[in-house]
């Protein structure tokens, strides 16, 4: 049996059923070492590839090999080995080609040069704009910011790992990178590495598919750091081999008292496909969230953005944008930039009228998404009060404040008139609605529980 031809044809079969990326990643530098009495031994470049092929592609490999021979295959085994020159098969431009023997000695690439091609210097991964000094603190991010600053003071001791979660655009990346910037400010010799989980996955695949040297480079890159920052860790879900490698990387850093900071769009428990051992390690540190900023925080963010751009903007414009763009900091800043840009292009003053003109369609679309039914449903769910009681006439202590909060939200989020709110609330008169809205407005500054309840309900509304 011609083993080279058999494996070339097998690769051709596998190529049809696999994506180009998977095929080139996992089958590069593979070959048949031996075939004897129904047993194939396949040579692979690394233990990573061996483990992955066993878990993911064993049946497909056995099926493709069976098409090449008449004898029944009983076992397919794998062994880490380098192919001889005559056994090399290259994968290029979607073709499987038998590489001819080339006796010309190749020039070795210096190891250090190889590392620099794959990986940039660790501390160059931070964005200089993301610092604590320009992170606006408010009730929605106060705890997360305090934990981040504590990590800088006592890295590897206070909260390890620090796990920050929240929706996209609320400032998780800013806060994470601010930790890195402050860490380096305290000691510029420290090694800080910030990457997205996608970069970690791609680096791992590159290391796996490139042989032993690159695997060592990968470990050196991720384990020889003082602070590891990984964004959007939820994307590791379902990627078994990558999770396994991250587990060992995490353990190495943790045991050596090196700090790890992670961000995600959900809590560790809510990440489906994440191994239990990783969930428990993430929960073993500090898990804190960043929520939607309240009105005062949104106004502060816009004022800071205007100051940094050295542009004077009227308070009425700031208030208009802050009141109408609520779902994320990124969207909030984007709205301000849009107003500034259009005013500059049209040589117009930045006025409230111009802001309404520029953002009118965006504001209208957002208002249309928030309905009275949605608000009533979210208040009912939060307080666990039946809707018929929330809208009814019973005036028990447990019902009064949830009912008034519903009135307040209908007024401020749906822009309903007092009579319209009365109709939505089961036929209550407008004086009752006015009193309810005023009561909640007064409580916001004096009652932390009411303010927190209102914030959570609004987050639930805007996240729909």
Short mmCIF file of C-alpha atoms in Angstrom, two decimals:
data_model
loop_
_atom_site.label_atom_id
_atom_site.label_comp_id
_atom_site.label_asym_id
_atom_site.label_seq_id
_atom_site.Cartn_x
_atom_site.Cartn_y
_atom_site.Cartn_z
CA UNK A 1 0.00 0.00 0.00
CA UNK A 2 1.26 3.46 -0.91
CA UNK A 3 0.78 5.25 2.43
CA UNK A 4 1.48 8.72 1.01
CA UNK A 5 -1.09 8.30 -1.77
CA UNK A 6 -3.61 6.83 0.69
CA UNK A 7 -3.28 9.77 3.04
CA UNK A 8 -3.39 12.31 0.20
CA UNK A 9 -6.69 10.81 -0.99
CA UNK A 10 -7.99 10.71 2.59
CA UNK A 11 -7.23 14.40 3.04
CA UNK A 12 -9.06 15.08 -0.20
CA UNK A 13 -12.14 13.33 1.22
CA UNK A 14 -11.94 15.24 4.51
CA UNK A 15 -11.49 18.55 2.76
CA UNK A 16 -14.92 18.29 1.17
CA UNK A 17 -16.76 18.07 4.50
CA UNK A 18 -14.73 20.57 6.56
CA UNK A 19 -14.37 24.33 6.46
CA UNK A 20 -11.13 25.63 4.99
CA UNK A 21 -10.02 27.05 8.35
CA UNK A 22 -10.62 23.80 10.27
CA UNK A 23 -9.07 21.66 7.58
CA UNK A 24 -5.89 23.71 7.31
CA UNK A 25 -5.57 24.12 11.08
CA UNK A 26 -5.98 20.51 12.18
CA UNK A 27 -4.67 18.47 9.25
CA UNK A 28 -1.55 20.42 8.32
CA UNK A 29 1.67 18.34 8.76
CA UNK A 30 -0.24 15.08 9.33
CA UNK A 31 0.79 11.83 7.63
CA UNK A 32 0.51 8.04 7.92
CA UNK A 33 3.32 6.52 9.97
CA UNK A 34 2.26 2.91 9.66
CA UNK A 35 -0.54 0.57 8.64
CA UNK A 36 -0.67 -3.01 9.91
CA UNK A 37 -3.55 -5.52 10.27
CA UNK A 38 -6.36 -2.95 10.19
CA UNK A 39 -4.55 -0.43 12.40
CA UNK A 40 -3.54 2.99 11.10
CA UNK A 41 -1.06 5.14 13.02
CA UNK A 42 -1.33 8.78 11.99
CA UNK A 43 1.54 11.18 12.63
CA UNK A 44 0.56 14.60 14.04
CA UNK A 45 2.72 17.65 14.84
CA UNK A 46 1.65 18.29 18.46
CA UNK A 47 -0.19 16.80 21.42
CA UNK A 48 -2.81 19.53 20.96
CA UNK A 49 -3.61 18.25 17.47
CA UNK A 50 -3.65 14.64 18.68
CA UNK A 51 -6.16 15.48 21.40
CA UNK A 52 -8.37 17.51 19.05
CA UNK A 53 -8.44 14.91 16.26
CA UNK A 54 -9.35 12.19 18.76
CA UNK A 55 -12.22 14.21 20.18
CA UNK A 56 -13.60 15.85 17.05
CA UNK A 57 -12.58 14.06 13.86
CA UNK A 58 -11.83 10.42 14.65
CA UNK A 59 -14.97 9.03 12.97
CA UNK A 60 -14.53 11.24 9.89
CA UNK A 61 -10.88 10.17 9.53
CA UNK A 62 -11.76 6.48 9.89
CA UNK A 63 -14.58 6.82 7.35
CA UNK A 64 -12.35 8.61 4.82
CA UNK A 65 -9.54 6.07 5.26
CA UNK A 66 -11.97 3.15 4.83
CA UNK A 67 -12.84 4.43 1.36
CA UNK A 68 -9.19 4.05 0.35
CA UNK A 69 -8.70 0.36 1.24
CA UNK A 70 -10.73 -2.84 1.02
CA UNK A 71 -9.60 -4.35 4.33
CA UNK A 72 -11.73 -3.44 7.36
CA UNK A 73 -10.12 -0.79 9.57
CA UNK A 74 -10.26 -1.67 13.26
CA UNK A 75 -8.36 1.19 14.93
CA UNK A 76 -6.98 4.64 14.08
CA UNK A 77 -4.26 5.83 16.44
CA UNK A 78 -2.25 9.05 16.61
CA UNK A 79 1.38 9.70 17.43
CA UNK A 80 3.29 12.97 17.72
CA UNK A 81 6.05 12.84 15.12
CA UNK A 82 7.68 14.84 12.33
CA UNK A 83 7.22 13.56 8.77
CA UNK A 84 10.23 12.59 6.69
CA UNK A 85 10.77 14.83 3.65
CA UNK A 86 9.18 12.28 1.30
CA UNK A 87 6.09 12.01 3.56
CA UNK A 88 5.26 15.72 3.55
CA UNK A 89 1.92 16.71 2.05
CA UNK A 90 1.22 20.41 1.78
CA UNK A 91 -2.18 22.07 1.87
CA UNK A 92 -2.31 25.12 -0.38
CA UNK A 93 -5.13 27.12 -1.99
CA UNK A 94 -7.73 24.46 -1.21
CA UNK A 95 -5.58 21.74 -2.80
CA UNK A 96 -3.87 18.73 -1.23
CA UNK A 97 -0.47 18.34 -2.85
CA UNK A 98 2.26 15.76 -2.34
CA UNK A 99 5.39 17.80 -1.70
CA UNK A 100 8.39 16.48 -3.64
CA UNK A 101 11.62 15.72 -1.85
CA UNK A 102 13.84 18.79 -1.63
CA UNK A 103 17.36 18.11 -0.43
CA UNK A 104 18.31 21.79 -0.37
CA UNK A 105 19.09 22.67 3.23
CA UNK A 106 16.65 25.24 4.57
CA UNK A 107 17.80 28.29 6.50
CA UNK A 108 16.60 28.18 10.10
CA UNK A 109 14.56 31.14 11.31
CA UNK A 110 15.88 32.58 14.57
CA UNK A 111 13.56 31.69 17.44
CA UNK A 112 13.20 35.26 18.68
CA UNK A 113 12.21 36.51 15.22
CA UNK A 114 9.49 33.86 15.02
CA UNK A 115 8.02 34.95 18.35
CA UNK A 116 7.91 38.59 17.27
CA UNK A 117 6.13 37.74 14.04
CA UNK A 118 3.31 36.02 15.89
CA UNK A 119 3.02 38.08 19.04
CA UNK A 120 3.44 41.79 19.71
CA UNK A 121 5.07 43.17 22.81
CA UNK A 122 2.72 42.56 25.74
CA UNK A 123 2.37 46.12 26.99
CA UNK A 124 1.53 47.51 23.53
CA UNK A 125 -1.95 45.97 23.72
CA UNK A 126 -3.45 48.76 25.85
CA UNK A 127 -5.35 51.79 24.57
CA UNK A 128 -3.91 54.95 26.08
CA UNK A 129 -7.35 56.62 26.21
CA UNK A 130 -8.72 54.08 28.68
CA UNK A 131 -7.68 55.33 32.12
CA UNK A 132 -9.29 55.73 35.53
CA UNK A 133 -9.00 59.52 35.19
CA UNK A 134 -11.53 59.63 32.36
CA UNK A 135 -13.84 56.87 33.60
CA UNK A 136 -17.03 58.49 34.86
CA UNK A 137 -18.21 56.82 38.07
CA UNK A 138 -21.90 56.49 38.89
CA UNK A 139 -24.22 54.18 40.82
CA UNK A 140 -24.28 51.65 37.97
CA UNK A 141 -20.51 51.08 37.96
CA UNK A 142 -19.35 52.22 41.40
CA UNK A 143 -18.69 48.74 42.81
CA UNK A 144 -16.91 47.53 39.68
CA UNK A 145 -14.67 50.61 39.68
CA UNK A 146 -13.84 50.22 43.37
CA UNK A 147 -12.92 46.58 42.82
CA UNK A 148 -10.75 47.54 39.82
CA UNK A 149 -8.83 50.10 41.87
CA UNK A 150 -8.39 47.59 44.69
CA UNK A 151 -6.86 45.13 42.21
CA UNK A 152 -4.26 47.74 41.23
CA UNK A 153 -3.30 48.31 44.87
CA UNK A 154 -2.98 44.60 45.73
CA UNK A 155 -2.69 42.59 42.52
CA UNK A 156 -3.13 38.84 42.91
CA UNK A 157 -4.40 39.25 46.46
CA UNK A 158 -7.68 41.15 46.83
CA UNK A 159 -9.88 39.89 44.00
CA UNK A 160 -8.37 37.21 41.79
CA UNK A 161 -9.84 36.88 39.30
CA UNK A 162 -11.82 40.07 38.94
CA UNK A 163 -14.79 39.24 36.72
CA UNK A 164 -16.77 42.21 35.32
CA UNK A 165 -19.97 41.56 33.40
CA UNK A 166 -22.60 43.70 31.70
CA UNK A 167 -24.12 44.54 28.33
CA UNK A 168 -22.05 45.78 25.42
CA UNK A 169 -21.03 49.43 25.43
CA UNK A 170 -21.25 50.12 29.18
CA UNK A 171 -17.51 50.56 29.88
CA UNK A 172 -16.17 47.08 30.73
CA UNK A 173 -13.24 47.35 28.32
CA UNK A 174 -12.44 50.89 29.50
CA UNK A 175 -12.36 49.78 33.13
CA UNK A 176 -10.31 46.66 32.36
CA UNK A 177 -7.70 48.58 30.41
CA UNK A 178 -7.62 51.30 33.08
CA UNK A 179 -6.41 48.58 35.46
CA UNK A 180 -3.59 47.80 33.03
CA UNK A 181 -2.62 51.46 32.61
CA UNK A 182 -2.55 52.07 36.38
CA UNK A 183 -0.62 48.84 36.90
CA UNK A 184 2.10 50.00 34.51
CA UNK A 185 2.09 53.48 35.97
CA UNK A 186 2.94 51.96 39.35
CA UNK A 187 5.68 49.77 37.87
CA UNK A 188 6.60 50.15 34.15
CA UNK A 189 8.70 46.95 34.27
CA UNK A 190 5.63 44.79 34.84
CA UNK A 191 4.29 42.66 32.00
CA UNK A 192 0.65 43.39 31.16
CA UNK A 193 -1.25 41.58 28.44
CA UNK A 194 -4.70 42.62 27.21
CA UNK A 195 -6.41 40.50 24.54
CA UNK A 196 -9.91 39.63 23.44
CA UNK A 197 -10.97 36.01 23.83
CA UNK A 198 -10.97 35.81 20.02
CA UNK A 199 -7.26 36.67 20.00
CA UNK A 200 -6.59 34.04 22.67
CA UNK A 201 -8.44 31.42 20.59
CA UNK A 202 -6.61 32.39 17.37
CA UNK A 203 -3.22 32.39 19.11
CA UNK A 204 -3.97 28.96 20.52
CA UNK A 205 -4.99 27.56 17.12
CA UNK A 206 -1.88 29.08 15.54
CA UNK A 207 0.30 27.50 18.23
CA UNK A 208 -1.39 24.12 17.86
CA UNK A 209 -1.06 24.01 14.10
CA UNK A 210 2.55 25.22 13.92
CA UNK A 211 4.42 22.64 15.98
CA UNK A 212 6.26 22.40 19.28
CA UNK A 213 8.14 25.69 19.04
CA UNK A 214 5.03 27.77 18.63
CA UNK A 215 3.27 25.93 21.48
CA UNK A 216 6.11 27.03 23.77
CA UNK A 217 5.84 30.59 22.44
CA UNK A 218 2.13 30.55 23.24
CA UNK A 219 2.72 29.44 26.83
CA UNK A 220 5.49 32.03 27.27
CA UNK A 221 3.20 34.79 25.99
CA UNK A 222 0.27 34.05 28.28
CA UNK A 223 1.95 32.65 31.39
CA UNK A 224 4.92 34.97 31.81
CA UNK A 225 2.83 38.02 32.66
CA UNK A 226 2.04 39.89 35.86
CA UNK A 227 -1.45 40.91 34.73
CA UNK A 228 -3.63 39.11 32.19
CA UNK A 229 -6.71 40.94 30.89
CA UNK A 230 -9.12 38.99 28.67
CA UNK A 231 -12.19 40.64 27.15
CA UNK A 232 -15.45 38.82 26.27
CA UNK A 233 -14.53 35.53 27.91
CA UNK A 234 -17.98 34.14 27.01
CA UNK A 235 -16.67 33.33 23.52
CA UNK A 236 -14.63 30.46 24.99
CA UNK A 237 -17.90 28.54 25.43
CA UNK A 238 -18.09 25.19 23.55
CA UNK A 239 -14.39 25.40 22.57
CA UNK A 240 -13.18 22.43 24.58
CA UNK A 241 -9.47 22.38 23.80
CA UNK A 242 -9.14 26.15 24.14
CA UNK A 243 -10.93 26.01 27.51
CA UNK A 244 -8.55 23.29 28.63
CA UNK A 245 -5.54 25.43 27.71
CA UNK A 246 -7.05 28.50 29.40
CA UNK A 247 -7.72 26.44 32.53
CA UNK A 248 -4.02 25.56 32.80
CA UNK A 249 -2.98 29.13 31.98
CA UNK A 250 -5.31 30.49 34.65
CA UNK A 251 -4.06 28.01 37.25
CA UNK A 252 -0.44 28.85 36.50
CA UNK A 253 -1.05 32.58 36.97
CA UNK A 254 -3.25 32.15 40.04
CA UNK A 255 -0.80 29.87 41.83
CA UNK A 256 1.99 32.37 41.16
CA UNK A 257 -0.18 35.21 42.56
CA UNK A 258 -0.46 36.94 39.18
CA UNK A 259 -3.63 38.96 38.60
CA UNK A 260 -6.32 37.91 36.11
CA UNK A 261 -9.16 40.22 35.01
CA UNK A 262 -12.01 39.01 32.79
CA UNK A 263 -15.05 40.63 31.22
CA UNK A 264 -18.20 39.07 29.84
CA UNK A 265 -21.75 39.95 28.87
CA UNK A 266 -23.15 37.57 31.51
CA UNK A 267 -22.30 35.89 34.81
CA UNK A 268 -20.13 32.72 34.78
CA UNK A 269 -23.18 30.57 35.58
CA UNK A 270 -25.03 31.92 32.56
CA UNK A 271 -22.33 31.00 30.01
CA UNK A 272 -23.60 27.83 28.34
CA UNK A 273 -20.88 25.46 27.22
CA UNK A 274 -18.34 26.74 29.75
CA UNK A 275 -16.74 23.95 31.77
CA UNK A 276 -17.74 23.74 35.43
CA UNK A 277 -14.12 23.94 36.61
CA UNK A 278 -13.76 27.32 34.86
CA UNK A 279 -17.07 28.60 36.22
CA UNK A 280 -16.05 27.77 39.78
CA UNK A 281 -12.68 29.49 39.36
CA UNK A 282 -14.27 32.62 37.91
CA UNK A 283 -16.75 32.73 40.79
CA UNK A 284 -13.93 32.22 43.30
CA UNK A 285 -12.79 35.81 42.90
CA UNK A 286 -14.89 38.97 42.66
CA UNK A 287 -17.87 38.95 40.29
CA UNK A 288 -19.34 42.43 39.74
CA UNK A 289 -21.54 44.01 37.13
CA UNK A 290 -21.73 47.29 35.22
CA UNK A 291 -25.28 48.50 34.58
CA UNK A 292 -26.92 51.14 32.43
CA UNK A 293 -25.83 54.58 33.72
CA UNK A 294 -28.47 56.81 35.31
CA UNK A 295 -29.33 60.26 33.97
CA UNK A 296 -26.77 62.14 36.07
CA UNK A 297 -23.98 59.78 35.04
CA UNK A 298 -24.95 60.02 31.37
CA UNK A 299 -24.81 63.82 31.57
CA UNK A 300 -21.38 63.64 33.26
CA UNK A 301 -20.11 61.31 30.51
CA UNK A 302 -21.25 63.72 27.80
CA UNK A 303 -19.70 66.73 29.55
CA UNK A 304 -16.40 64.94 29.90
CA UNK A 305 -16.49 63.91 26.23
CA UNK A 306 -17.14 67.53 25.23
CA UNK A 307 -14.28 68.79 27.43
CA UNK A 308 -11.85 66.27 25.96
CA UNK A 309 -12.83 67.47 22.47
CA UNK A 310 -12.52 71.10 23.68
CA UNK A 311 -16.07 71.92 22.61
CA UNK A 312 -18.54 74.01 24.61
CA UNK A 313 -22.07 72.59 24.59
CA UNK A 314 -25.18 74.03 26.21
CA UNK A 315 -26.67 72.17 29.16
CA UNK A 316 -29.96 71.82 27.29
CA UNK A 317 -28.22 69.83 24.52
CA UNK A 318 -26.45 67.62 27.07
CA UNK A 319 -29.73 66.98 28.89
CA UNK A 320 -31.62 66.20 25.67
CA UNK A 321 -29.09 63.59 24.58
CA UNK A 322 -28.77 62.07 28.06
CA UNK A 323 -32.54 61.82 28.52
CA UNK A 324 -33.10 60.10 25.19
CA UNK A 325 -30.04 57.87 24.65
CA UNK A 326 -29.96 55.43 27.56
CA UNK A 327 -28.96 51.93 26.53
CA UNK A 328 -25.14 52.24 26.39
CA UNK A 329 -22.24 54.61 26.92
CA UNK A 330 -20.96 53.83 23.42
CA UNK A 331 -24.28 54.85 21.85
CA UNK A 332 -24.47 57.92 24.07
CA UNK A 333 -21.02 59.16 23.00
CA UNK A 334 -21.83 58.26 19.39
CA UNK A 335 -24.91 60.49 19.49
CA UNK A 336 -22.86 63.43 20.79
CA UNK A 337 -20.19 62.90 18.12
CA UNK A 338 -22.87 62.82 15.43
CA UNK A 339 -24.35 66.13 16.59
CA UNK A 340 -20.90 67.77 16.77
CA UNK A 341 -19.86 66.43 13.34
CA UNK A 342 -23.00 67.56 11.52
CA UNK A 343 -22.85 71.01 13.13
CA UNK A 344 -19.22 71.37 12.04
CA UNK A 345 -19.99 70.20 8.49
CA UNK A 346 -22.94 72.58 8.14
CA UNK A 347 -21.19 75.38 10.01
CA UNK A 348 -24.07 75.49 12.52
CA UNK A 349 -24.17 76.25 16.22
CA UNK A 350 -24.74 73.30 18.54
CA UNK A 351 -28.22 74.10 19.81
CA UNK A 352 -31.08 72.07 21.25
CA UNK A 353 -33.01 72.58 18.01
CA UNK A 354 -30.11 71.20 15.96
CA UNK A 355 -29.70 68.24 18.32
CA UNK A 356 -33.40 67.39 17.94
CA UNK A 357 -33.08 67.62 14.17
CA UNK A 358 -29.99 65.37 14.04
CA UNK A 359 -31.17 62.77 16.52
CA UNK A 360 -34.91 62.99 15.92
CA UNK A 361 -35.25 59.69 14.08
CA UNK A 362 -33.09 57.80 16.58
CA UNK A 363 -35.07 59.15 19.54
CA UNK A 364 -38.38 58.39 17.83
CA UNK A 365 -37.39 54.79 17.11
CA UNK A 366 -36.30 54.27 20.72
CA UNK A 367 -39.49 55.73 22.13
CA UNK A 368 -41.56 53.45 19.91
CA UNK A 369 -39.84 50.39 21.39
CA UNK A 370 -40.91 51.26 24.96
CA UNK A 371 -44.63 50.64 25.36
CA UNK A 372 -46.90 51.00 28.40
CA UNK A 373 -47.43 47.24 28.30
CA UNK A 374 -43.67 46.63 28.56
CA UNK A 375 -43.30 48.97 31.56
CA UNK A 376 -46.27 47.47 33.40
CA UNK A 377 -44.99 43.96 32.74
CA UNK A 378 -41.48 44.73 34.03
CA UNK A 379 -42.77 46.37 37.24
CA UNK A 380 -45.07 43.38 37.77
CA UNK A 381 -42.16 40.94 37.30
CA UNK A 382 -39.74 42.89 39.51
CA UNK A 383 -42.09 43.22 42.49
CA UNK A 384 -43.89 39.91 41.81
CA UNK A 385 -47.27 41.60 42.03
CA UNK A 386 -50.16 40.38 39.84
CA UNK A 387 -50.90 42.89 37.07
CA UNK A 388 -54.57 43.10 38.07
CA UNK A 389 -53.51 44.22 41.57
CA UNK A 390 -50.90 46.64 40.24
CA UNK A 391 -53.58 48.34 38.14
CA UNK A 392 -56.41 47.80 40.62
CA UNK A 393 -57.92 49.95 43.37
CA UNK A 394 -56.57 48.12 46.44
CA UNK A 395 -54.29 50.47 48.46
CA UNK A 396 -52.17 48.18 50.63
CA UNK A 397 -48.64 49.26 51.62
CA UNK A 398 -47.06 46.65 49.33
CA UNK A 399 -48.86 48.05 46.28
CA UNK A 400 -48.52 51.82 46.66
CA UNK A 401 -44.87 52.36 45.69
CA UNK A 402 -44.76 49.82 42.79
CA UNK A 403 -47.90 51.48 41.42
CA UNK A 404 -46.35 54.96 41.72
CA UNK A 405 -43.14 53.76 40.07
CA UNK A 406 -45.25 52.47 37.17
CA UNK A 407 -46.85 55.90 36.84
CA UNK A 408 -43.45 57.61 36.95
CA UNK A 409 -42.01 55.35 34.24
CA UNK A 410 -45.06 55.79 32.01
CA UNK A 411 -44.60 59.54 32.34
CA UNK A 412 -40.84 59.70 31.76
CA UNK A 413 -40.20 56.76 29.42
CA UNK A 414 -43.37 56.80 27.29
CA UNK A 415 -44.03 60.56 27.52
CA UNK A 416 -47.70 59.94 28.31
CA UNK A 417 -49.90 62.72 29.66
CA UNK A 418 -51.42 62.36 33.12
CA UNK A 419 -54.86 61.45 31.74
CA UNK A 420 -53.26 58.87 29.40
CA UNK A 421 -51.40 57.32 32.34
CA UNK A 422 -54.67 57.26 34.29
CA UNK A 423 -56.32 55.23 31.54
CA UNK A 424 -53.37 52.81 31.38
CA UNK A 425 -53.51 52.42 35.17
CA UNK A 426 -57.12 51.24 35.27
CA UNK A 427 -58.99 54.54 35.13
CA UNK A 428 -57.29 56.54 37.88
CA UNK A 429 -57.79 60.33 37.86
CA UNK A 430 -55.00 62.67 36.81
CA UNK A 431 -54.48 64.12 40.33
CA UNK A 432 -53.60 60.64 41.64
CA UNK A 433 -51.12 60.22 38.78
CA UNK A 434 -49.53 63.62 39.45
CA UNK A 435 -49.14 62.81 43.13
CA UNK A 436 -47.59 59.41 42.34
CA UNK A 437 -45.05 60.85 39.90
CA UNK A 438 -44.08 63.63 42.33
CA UNK A 439 -43.68 61.14 45.18
CA UNK A 440 -41.24 58.98 43.18
CA UNK A 441 -39.30 62.05 42.00
CA UNK A 442 -38.83 63.12 45.62
CA UNK A 443 -37.79 59.63 46.72
CA UNK A 444 -35.06 59.29 44.07
CA UNK A 445 -32.72 61.67 45.93
CA UNK A 446 -33.55 60.51 49.47
CA UNK A 447 -34.42 56.81 49.30
CA UNK A 448 -31.61 54.58 48.01
CA UNK A 449 -33.85 51.52 47.83
CA UNK A 450 -36.38 53.26 45.56
CA UNK A 451 -33.57 54.62 43.40
CA UNK A 452 -32.00 51.17 43.06
CA UNK A 453 -35.36 49.54 42.29
CA UNK A 454 -36.03 52.11 39.61
CA UNK A 455 -32.58 51.61 38.09
CA UNK A 456 -32.95 47.83 37.86
CA UNK A 457 -36.44 48.06 36.34
CA UNK A 458 -35.21 50.57 33.75
CA UNK A 459 -32.30 48.29 32.88
CA UNK A 460 -34.76 45.43 32.35
CA UNK A 461 -36.92 47.65 30.15
CA UNK A 462 -34.07 48.90 27.96
CA UNK A 463 -32.54 45.45 27.60
CA UNK A 464 -35.65 44.05 25.91
#
